[in-house]
Amino acid sequence: MNKQRYAIIGAGALGGLYGAMLARQGFEVHFLLHSDFDHVREHGLRVDSIWGDIHLRDLHIHASPETMPPCDVSLIGLKTTQSHMLAELLPAPTRDGGVVLVLQNGLNVEADPAAIVGEQRVFGGCCFLCSNKVGPGHIRHIDFGKIVFGPYRPSSQFSAAAAQAGSTAADIDAKVVLIGNQICEDLNSAGVPTEFSEDLALVRWRKLMWNIPFNSLSVILNASTKQIMDDPNASALAEAIIREVHAGAAACGVEIPEAFIEKTLENTRKMVPYDSSMRLDFLNKRAMEAEAILGNPLRAAKASGYEMSRVETLYQQLRYIDQTNS
Amino acid sequence: MNKQRYAIIGAGALGGLYGAMLARQGFEVHFLLHSDFDHVREHGLRVDSIWGDIHLRDLHIHASPETMPPCDVSLIGLKTTQSHMLAELLPAPTRDGGVVLVLQNGLNVEADPAAIVGEQRVFGGCCFLCSNKVGPGHIRHIDFGKIVFGPYRPSSQFSAAAAQAGSTAADIDAKVVLIGNQICEDLNSAGVPTEFSEDLALVRWRKLMWNIPFNSLSVILNASTKQIMDDPNASALAEAIIREVHAGAAACGVEIPEAFIEKTLENTRKMVPYDSSMRLDFLNKRAMEAEAILGNPLRAAKASGYEMSRVETLYQQLRYIDQTNS
């Protein structure tokens, strides 16, 4: 069997790292670049990584989706604030039935690509990753890096669509799991610790337990994770937010063990001082992912009858700050 | 009957204005000054006020409480962050049985002076005032200015103390009301719109409905009241906080009419763009009154079984900001 062909849509801190790892391992990887195209064409892609530094010169790079071949897997590494561009970017690399792996932050971020290629061709995943883009075509991967992903199964329409297409839900499920396992194997073979999960909602909410408090507070308090954890009031607030997100998940039917609360705090205490992606966006006057990371979970919990008051407070503060920052 | 003699403890934006109004009207007013003493001795006290500009040169000023005569009323205009100094400042001017009028921000701020002079000699009040100290001995009063105050009756120890002293609670109450009415008359005669209230808790919680959201958000969001009210997310957050404080008051047995929520928002919309006192403290790297304005109400509501999650979030954020600001 031939190796799967990958498209990297959004080759920043996340897509650039994983794409480079796959390319180094010999996978055919097509990078869709925008502002960095000329730089990468001349100088290649440079990744300073705890997994070993990578400098790739002979890459398949594209300035437009039109030149991309059909790919088996299109990995979405764009910011969710750019997801409106997917309608233009995704059709070309997915045109022969390839699947999409959405590694964006937040909740329900698979909805946009699913509207383009269909739900049964979408996987979502979370990256436990400290990585920053430090210059054109230059990424610095400083800690962690594991991917946990799973099939996007948002609704009963899934089975309905399957039935309409003449397949049973079980048929489709089996195929989805097969593809998921192949992607998992590819990434692991390339040195990216990756886990396939049948429960994407659990994966996403667990990640939100970190992302909501630490992305938000790092911007609102202008603080690193270390500064937050070292201050008694800020760390008590972080814990209260984590508990609220934990309860929000439960309201949405996602049961996360209680012990994961303390584990999240403990991991953050041990983390190297780190600027969250939202703080970097803020400092660089880019739009922040407040809708994907806070707005969507907030609305999901509210629809299930649970009000996350602290998260709503942070959300409204971030929306105001975002508005005045651009 | 001789006019009452006043002491002004803390002659800043608030004490300076009210002291100057009383002095202009012919009351004997003794100002206790600290850093401004030399400036005021040379140049007098200047108040630019919507009630008419005042420039007073012949003032009774004191650099230490030791030189102050006994006064009938000691008006406390210090920041609550300086209340630990009252044990040193209050005994002299109150030594002949004078009362104390606590015009500080927050909740339960009468407890410190009450511990010094006794509960039955303490009044508390709120000032609906936009006034800033703009330089040494120079105050700018830009809007509003009404005082609403009432007797501090925190506990059943009040009647117990009265009984011990050989008086009935009714005797003491009648005397307190008499003194309160006289202060009220003095201030009104001096051109300060003043109201005497039998329900200090109601007065304080109503003020907190403004002070908590707008002081906090003006610091955390680095915004004027106008910027907050003009932004849909920030104004929605302000309203949610006001509703939470309203519910916190109810939990503490203080019933504020529902209509006061909208009135608070409406008044703020009509207010001239204004830097809250907490924002000025923040910008000038002074300690912020987070304990008096947020911490005390938070703990009072919690003791009554109601958790103000949004207020707690703001409190923890402010405590962090305060810590990193000095």
GROMACS .gro file of N, CA and C in nm, chain B residues 20-137:
model
  354
  346ALA      N    1  -1.429   7.172   5.196
  346ALA     CA    2  -1.426   7.307   5.141
  346ALA      C    3  -1.566   7.368   5.137
  347MET      N    4  -1.666   7.287   5.103
  347MET     CA    5  -1.804   7.337   5.098
  347MET      C    6  -1.848   7.380   5.238
  348LEU      N    7  -1.816   7.300   5.339
  348LEU     CA    8  -1.854   7.335   5.477
  348LEU      C    9  -1.779   7.460   5.523
  349ALA      N   10  -1.650   7.468   5.493
  349ALA     CA   11  -1.571   7.583   5.536
  349ALA      C   12  -1.622   7.711   5.469
  350ARG      N   13  -1.654   7.703   5.343
  350ARG     CA   14  -1.705   7.821   5.270
  350ARG      C   15  -1.833   7.874   5.335
  351GLN      N   16  -1.911   7.780   5.391
  351GLN     CA   17  -2.039   7.817   5.453
  351GLN      C   18  -2.018   7.869   5.596
  352GLY      N   19  -1.892   7.870   5.643
  352GLY     CA   20  -1.867   7.927   5.775
  352GLY      C   21  -1.853   7.825   5.887
  353PHE      N   22  -1.856   7.697   5.853
  353PHE     CA   23  -1.830   7.596   5.955
  353PHE      C   24  -1.682   7.596   5.990
  354GLU      N   25  -1.652   7.562   6.117
  354GLU     CA   26  -1.512   7.546   6.155
  354GLU      C   27  -1.469   7.406   6.114
  355VAL      N   28  -1.381   7.401   6.015
  355VAL     CA   29  -1.340   7.272   5.958
  355VAL      C   30  -1.190   7.254   5.975
  356HIS      N   31  -1.151   7.144   6.033
  356HIS     CA   32  -1.009   7.113   6.054
  356HIS      C   33  -0.966   7.003   5.959
  357PHE      N   34  -0.875   7.038   5.871
  357PHE     CA   35  -0.826   6.942   5.770
  357PHE      C   36  -0.698   6.875   5.820
  358LEU      N   37  -0.700   6.745   5.823
  358LEU     CA   38  -0.576   6.672   5.854
  358LEU      C   39  -0.509   6.637   5.720
  359LEU      N   40  -0.393   6.694   5.698
  359LEU     CA   41  -0.325   6.675   5.570
  359LEU      C   42  -0.196   6.597   5.590
  360HIS      N   43  -0.151   6.536   5.483
  360HIS     CA   44  -0.025   6.461   5.491
  360HIS      C   45   0.070   6.519   5.386
  361SER      N   46   0.071   6.460   5.268
  361SER     CA   47   0.169   6.505   5.166
  361SER      C   48   0.138   6.647   5.116
  362ASP      N   49   0.013   6.692   5.125
  362ASP     CA   50  -0.023   6.823   5.070
  362ASP      C   51  -0.007   6.937   5.171
  363PHE      N   52   0.036   6.907   5.294
  363PHE     CA   53   0.034   7.009   5.399
  363PHE      C   54   0.106   7.138   5.358
  364ASP      N   55   0.231   7.125   5.313
  364ASP     CA   56   0.309   7.245   5.278
  364ASP      C   57   0.245   7.322   5.164
  365HIS      N   58   0.198   7.248   5.064
  365HIS     CA   59   0.138   7.314   4.948
  365HIS      C   60   0.013   7.393   4.988
  366VAL      N   61  -0.073   7.333   5.070
  366VAL     CA   62  -0.198   7.399   5.109
  366VAL      C   63  -0.167   7.518   5.202
  367ARG      N   64  -0.065   7.506   5.286
  367ARG     CA   65  -0.029   7.617   5.374
  367ARG      C   66   0.013   7.739   5.291
  368GLU      N   67   0.083   7.713   5.183
  368GLU     CA   68   0.130   7.824   5.100
  368GLU      C   69   0.025   7.874   5.002
  369HIS      N   70  -0.047   7.780   4.940
  369HIS     CA   71  -0.133   7.819   4.827
  369HIS      C   72  -0.281   7.802   4.856
  370GLY      N   73  -0.315   7.747   4.971
  370GLY     CA   74  -0.457   7.724   5.001
  370GLY      C   75  -0.510   7.600   4.931
  371LEU      N   76  -0.639   7.579   4.945
  371LEU     CA   77  -0.706   7.460   4.887
  371LEU      C   78  -0.794   7.507   4.772
  372ARG      N   79  -0.778   7.444   4.659
  372ARG     CA   80  -0.851   7.486   4.539
  372ARG      C   81  -0.943   7.374   4.493
  373VAL      N   82  -1.070   7.407   4.477
  373VAL     CA   83  -1.168   7.309   4.429
  373VAL      C   84  -1.239   7.368   4.308
  374ASP      N   85  -1.217   7.307   4.191
  374ASP     CA   86  -1.292   7.345   4.071
  374ASP      C   87  -1.417   7.259   4.070
  375SER      N   88  -1.532   7.323   4.092
  375SER     CA   89  -1.652   7.242   4.114
  375SER      C   90  -1.769   7.288   4.028
  376ILE      N   91  -1.850   7.192   3.989
  376ILE     CA   92  -1.974   7.227   3.918
  376ILE      C   93  -2.065   7.308   4.010
  377TRP      N   94  -2.037   7.309   4.139
  377TRP     CA   95  -2.115   7.389   4.234
  377TRP      C   96  -2.056   7.530   4.250
  378GLY      N   97  -1.958   7.563   4.169
  378GLY     CA   98  -1.889   7.692   4.182
  378GLY      C   99  -1.748   7.668   4.233
  379ASP      N  100  -1.652   7.737   4.173
  379ASP     CA  101  -1.512   7.716   4.213
  379ASP      C  102  -1.486   7.777   4.351
  380ILE      N  103  -1.401   7.708   4.425
  380ILE     CA  104  -1.368   7.752   4.561
  380ILE      C  105  -1.216   7.762   4.571
  381HIS      N  106  -1.170   7.870   4.632
  381HIS     CA  107  -1.027   7.878   4.664
  381HIS      C  108  -1.016   7.931   4.806
  382LEU      N  109  -0.983   7.843   4.899
  382LEU     CA  110  -0.978   7.880   5.041
  382LEU      C  111  -0.833   7.895   5.086
  383ARG      N  112  -0.805   8.013   5.148
  383ARG     CA  113  -0.667   8.035   5.191
  383ARG      C  114  -0.651   8.022   5.342
  384ASP      N  115  -0.749   8.071   5.417
  384ASP     CA  116  -0.734   8.066   5.564
  384ASP      C  117  -0.804   7.944   5.620
  385LEU      N  118  -0.731   7.835   5.622
  385LEU     CA  119  -0.789   7.708   5.665
  385LEU      C  120  -0.724   7.662   5.794
  386HIS      N  121  -0.798   7.584   5.871
  386HIS     CA  122  -0.736   7.514   5.983
  386HIS      C  123  -0.675   7.386   5.928
  387ILE      N  124  -0.544   7.385   5.914
  387ILE     CA  125  -0.482   7.263   5.863
  387ILE      C  126  -0.387   7.206   5.967
  388HIS      N  127  -0.375   7.073   5.963
  388HIS     CA  128  -0.296   7.001   6.063
  388HIS      C  129  -0.210   6.895   5.993
  389ALA      N  130  -0.087   6.887   6.038
  389ALA     CA  131   0.003   6.785   5.983
  389ALA      C  132  -0.002   6.659   6.069
  390SER      N  133  -0.065   6.672   6.186
  390SER     CA  134  -0.072   6.558   6.279
  390SER      C  135  -0.203   6.569   6.356
  391PRO      N  136  -0.262   6.457   6.395
  391PRO     CA  137  -0.388   6.463   6.470
  391PRO      C  138  -0.369   6.529   6.607
  392GLU      N  139  -0.247   6.531   6.657
  392GLU     CA  140  -0.224   6.581   6.793
  392GLU      C  141  -0.263   6.728   6.809
  393THR      N  142  -0.253   6.804   6.700
  393THR     CA  143  -0.285   6.948   6.709
  393THR      C  144  -0.434   6.976   6.686
  394MET      N  145  -0.513   6.872   6.656
  394MET     CA  146  -0.655   6.895   6.624
  394MET      C  147  -0.737   6.912   6.752
  395PRO      N  148  -0.833   7.004   6.750
  395PRO     CA  149  -0.925   7.015   6.864
  395PRO      C  150  -1.028   6.902   6.858
  396PRO      N  151  -1.098   6.876   6.967
  396PRO     CA  152  -1.207   6.780   6.958
  396PRO      C  153  -1.313   6.834   6.861
  397CYS      N  154  -1.364   6.746   6.774
  397CYS     CA  155  -1.463   6.789   6.674
  397CYS      C  156  -1.593   6.713   6.695
  398ASP      N  157  -1.704   6.776   6.654
  398ASP     CA  158  -1.834   6.709   6.667
  398ASP      C  159  -1.848   6.595   6.566
  399VAL      N  160  -1.794   6.620   6.446
  399VAL     CA  161  -1.804   6.519   6.340
  399VAL      C  162  -1.668   6.503   6.272
  400SER      N  163  -1.620   6.378   6.267
  400SER     CA  164  -1.497   6.351   6.191
  400SER      C  165  -1.538   6.278   6.064
  401LEU      N  166  -1.512   6.344   5.953
  401LEU     CA  167  -1.550   6.287   5.822
  401LEU      C  168  -1.431   6.211   5.766
  402ILE      N  169  -1.451   6.082   5.739
  402ILE     CA  170  -1.341   5.998   5.689
  402ILE      C  171  -1.345   5.993   5.537
  403GLY      N  172  -1.245   6.052   5.474
  403GLY     CA  173  -1.236   6.050   5.329
  403GLY      C  174  -1.114   5.974   5.280
  404LEU      N  175  -1.047   5.905   5.371
  404LEU     CA  176  -0.931   5.823   5.333
  404LEU      C  177  -0.972   5.710   5.241
  405LYS      N  178  -0.881   5.662   5.160
  405LYS     CA  179  -0.900   5.535   5.092
  405LYS      C  180  -0.906   5.423   5.195
  406THR      N  181  -0.986   5.322   5.168
  406THR     CA  182  -0.994   5.209   5.262
  406THR      C  183  -0.859   5.136   5.274
  407THR      N  184  -0.776   5.150   5.172
  407THR     CA  185  -0.644   5.088   5.179
  407THR      C  186  -0.556   5.156   5.285
  408GLN      N  187  -0.603   5.271   5.338
  408GLN     CA  188  -0.528   5.341   5.443
  408GLN      C  189  -0.599   5.332   5.578
  409SER      N  190  -0.705   5.252   5.586
  409SER     CA  191  -0.786   5.250   5.708
  409SER      C  192  -0.708   5.202   5.831
  410HIS      N  193  -0.600   5.128   5.808
  410HIS     CA  194  -0.518   5.085   5.922
  410HIS      C  195  -0.460   5.204   5.997
  411MET      N  196  -0.458   5.324   5.934
  411MET     CA  197  -0.404   5.442   6.000
  411MET      C  198  -0.503   5.506   6.096
  412LEU      N  199  -0.630   5.464   6.089
  412LEU     CA  200  -0.733   5.531   6.169
  412LEU      C  201  -0.708   5.519   6.319
  413ALA      N  202  -0.650   5.408   6.361
  413ALA     CA  203  -0.623   5.389   6.505
  413ALA      C  204  -0.534   5.501   6.557
  414GLU      N  205  -0.453   5.557   6.468
  414GLU     CA  206  -0.363   5.666   6.507
  414GLU      C  207  -0.429   5.802   6.486
  415LEU      N  208  -0.514   5.812   6.384
  415LEU     CA  209  -0.566   5.944   6.343
  415LEU      C  210  -0.695   5.983   6.415
  416LEU      N  211  -0.779   5.885   6.449
  416LEU     CA  212  -0.914   5.918   6.498
  416LEU      C  213  -0.923   5.960   6.645
  417PRO      N  214  -0.845   5.901   6.735
  417PRO     CA  215  -0.867   5.931   6.878
  417PRO      C  216  -0.865   6.081   6.911
  418ALA      N  217  -0.773   6.158   6.853
  418ALA     CA  218  -0.764   6.300   6.890
  418ALA      C  219  -0.892   6.377   6.854
  419PRO      N  220  -0.934   6.382   6.727
  419PRO     CA  221  -1.052   6.465   6.698
  419PRO      C  222  -1.182   6.412   6.759
  420THR      N  223  -1.189   6.285   6.796
  420THR     CA  224  -1.313   6.230   6.853
  420THR      C  225  -1.308   6.223   7.006
  421ARG      N  226  -1.208   6.286   7.069
  421ARG     CA  227  -1.184   6.259   7.210
  421ARG      C  228  -1.294   6.311   7.303
  422ASP      N  229  -1.374   6.407   7.258
  422ASP     CA  230  -1.482   6.455   7.344
  422ASP      C  231  -1.617   6.395   7.307
  423GLY      N  232  -1.616   6.278   7.243
  423GLY     CA  233  -1.743   6.211   7.215
  423GLY      C  234  -1.802   6.241   7.078
  424GLY      N  235  -1.724   6.308   6.992
  424GLY     CA  236  -1.774   6.336   6.857
  424GLY      C  237  -1.802   6.209   6.778
  425VAL      N  238  -1.883   6.224   6.676
  425VAL     CA  239  -1.917   6.107   6.592
  425VAL      C  240  -1.828   6.102   6.469
  426VAL      N  241  -1.835   5.990   6.400
  426VAL     CA  242  -1.754   5.967   6.281
  426VAL      C  243  -1.848   5.942   6.163
  427LEU      N  244  -1.822   6.009   6.052
  427LEU     CA  245  -1.899   5.986   5.930
  427LEU      C  246  -1.805   5.923   5.827
  428VAL      N  247  -1.830   5.795   5.799
  428VAL     CA  248  -1.742   5.717   5.711
  428VAL      C  249  -1.795   5.725   5.569
  429LEU      N  250  -1.728   5.803   5.485
  429LEU     CA  251  -1.774   5.817   5.345
  429LEU      C  252  -1.686   5.737   5.250
  430GLN      N  253  -1.628   5.630   5.301
  430GLN     CA  254  -1.541   5.547   5.217
  430GLN      C  255  -1.623   5.453   5.130
  431ASN      N  256  -1.561   5.405   5.024
  431ASN     CA  257  -1.623   5.307   4.934
  431ASN      C  258  -1.630   5.170   4.997
  432GLY      N  259  -1.729   5.093   4.954
  432GLY     CA  260  -1.729   4.951   4.988
  432GLY      C  261  -1.838   4.911   5.085
  433LEU      N  262  -1.815   4.797   5.148
  433LEU     CA  263  -1.911   4.742   5.245
  433LEU      C  264  -1.837   4.713   5.375
  434ASN      N  265  -1.906   4.733   5.486
  434ASN     CA  266  -1.849   4.704   5.619
  434ASN      C  267  -1.722   4.784   5.647
  435VAL      N  268  -1.710   4.897   5.583
  435VAL     CA  269  -1.591   4.979   5.604
  435VAL      C  270  -1.603   5.058   5.734
  436GLU      N  271  -1.722   5.056   5.798
  436GLU     CA  272  -1.741   5.123   5.927
  436GLU      C  273  -1.680   5.042   6.041
  437ALA      N  274  -1.646   4.915   6.014
  437ALA     CA  275  -1.600   4.829   6.123
  437ALA      C  276  -1.472   4.881   6.188
  438ASP      N  277  -1.378   4.933   6.107
  438ASP     CA  278  -1.252   4.983   6.164
  438ASP      C  279  -1.274   5.104   6.256
  439PRO      N  280  -1.339   5.211   6.210
  439PRO     CA  281  -1.365   5.322   6.304
  439PRO      C  282  -1.453   5.280   6.422
  440ALA      N  283  -1.548   5.189   6.399
  440ALA     CA  284  -1.635   5.146   6.509
  440ALA      C  285  -1.553   5.079   6.620
  441ALA      N  286  -1.448   5.009   6.578
  441ALA     CA  287  -1.363   4.943   6.678
  441ALA      C  288  -1.288   5.046   6.763
  442ILE      N  289  -1.275   5.167   6.712
  442ILE     CA  290  -1.202   5.272   6.784
  442ILE      C  291  -1.294   5.358   6.872
  443VAL      N  292  -1.408   5.402   6.816
  443VAL     CA  293  -1.494   5.494   6.892
  443VAL      C  294  -1.624   5.431   6.942
  444GLY      N  295  -1.652   5.309   6.900
  444GLY     CA  296  -1.777   5.244   6.940
  444GLY      C  297  -1.883   5.257   6.831
  445GLU      N  298  -1.962   5.151   6.815
  445GLU     CA  299  -2.057   5.147   6.702
  445GLU      C  300  -2.158   5.261   6.704
  446GLN      N  301  -2.202   5.299   6.827
  446GLN     CA  302  -2.311   5.397   6.833
  446GLN      C  303  -2.265   5.538   6.798
  447ARG      N  304  -2.137   5.555   6.772
  447ARG     CA  305  -2.088   5.687   6.731
  447ARG      C  306  -2.043   5.688   6.585
  448VAL      N  307  -2.088   5.589   6.510
  448VAL     CA  308  -2.044   5.580   6.370
  448VAL      C  309  -2.162   5.590   6.274
  449PHE      N  310  -2.148   5.676   6.175
  449PHE     CA  311  -2.239   5.682   6.060
  449PHE      C  312  -2.160   5.639   5.937
  450GLY      N  313  -2.231   5.578   5.844
  450GLY     CA  314  -2.168   5.544   5.717
  450GLY      C  315  -2.247   5.608   5.605
  451GLY      N  316  -2.182   5.635   5.495
  451GLY     CA  317  -2.256   5.695   5.385
  451GLY      C  318  -2.188   5.674   5.252
  452CYS      N  319  -2.266   5.696   5.147
  452CYS     CA  320  -2.214   5.684   5.012
  452CYS      C  321  -2.224   5.819   4.943
  453CYS      N  322  -2.124   5.847   4.862
  453CYS     CA  323  -2.124   5.971   4.785
  453CYS      C  324  -2.142   5.935   4.639
  454PHE      N  325  -2.238   5.996   4.576
  454PHE     CA  326  -2.257   5.974   4.433
  454PHE      C  327  -2.189   6.089   4.365
  455LEU      N  328  -2.062   6.069   4.338
  455LEU     CA  329  -1.972   6.180   4.316
  455LEU      C  330  -1.870   6.146   4.209
  456CYS      N  331  -1.852   6.237   4.112
  456CYS     CA  332  -1.739   6.227   4.020
  456CYS      C  333  -1.644   6.340   4.055
  457SER      N  334  -1.538   6.308   4.122
  457SER     CA  335  -1.443   6.409   4.165
  457SER      C  336  -1.305   6.346   4.168
  458ASN      N  337  -1.206   6.420   4.123
  458ASN     CA  338  -1.069   6.369   4.121
  458ASN      C  339  -0.975   6.469   4.183
  459LYS      N  340  -0.875   6.419   4.248
  459LYS     CA  341  -0.767   6.507   4.290
  459LYS      C  342  -0.670   6.519   4.173
  460VAL      N  343  -0.649   6.642   4.126
  460VAL     CA  344  -0.568   6.658   4.005
  460VAL      C  345  -0.428   6.711   4.034
  461GLY      N  346  -0.403   6.752   4.158
  461GLY     CA  347  -0.271   6.800   4.196
  461GLY      C  348  -0.271   6.825   4.346
  462PRO      N  349  -0.157   6.865   4.404
  462PRO     CA  350  -0.153   6.894   4.548
  462PRO      C  351  -0.253   7.005   4.581
  463GLY      N  352  -0.340   6.980   4.678
  463GLY     CA  353  -0.438   7.081   4.719
  463GLY      C  354  -0.530   7.127   4.608
   0.00000   0.00000   0.00000
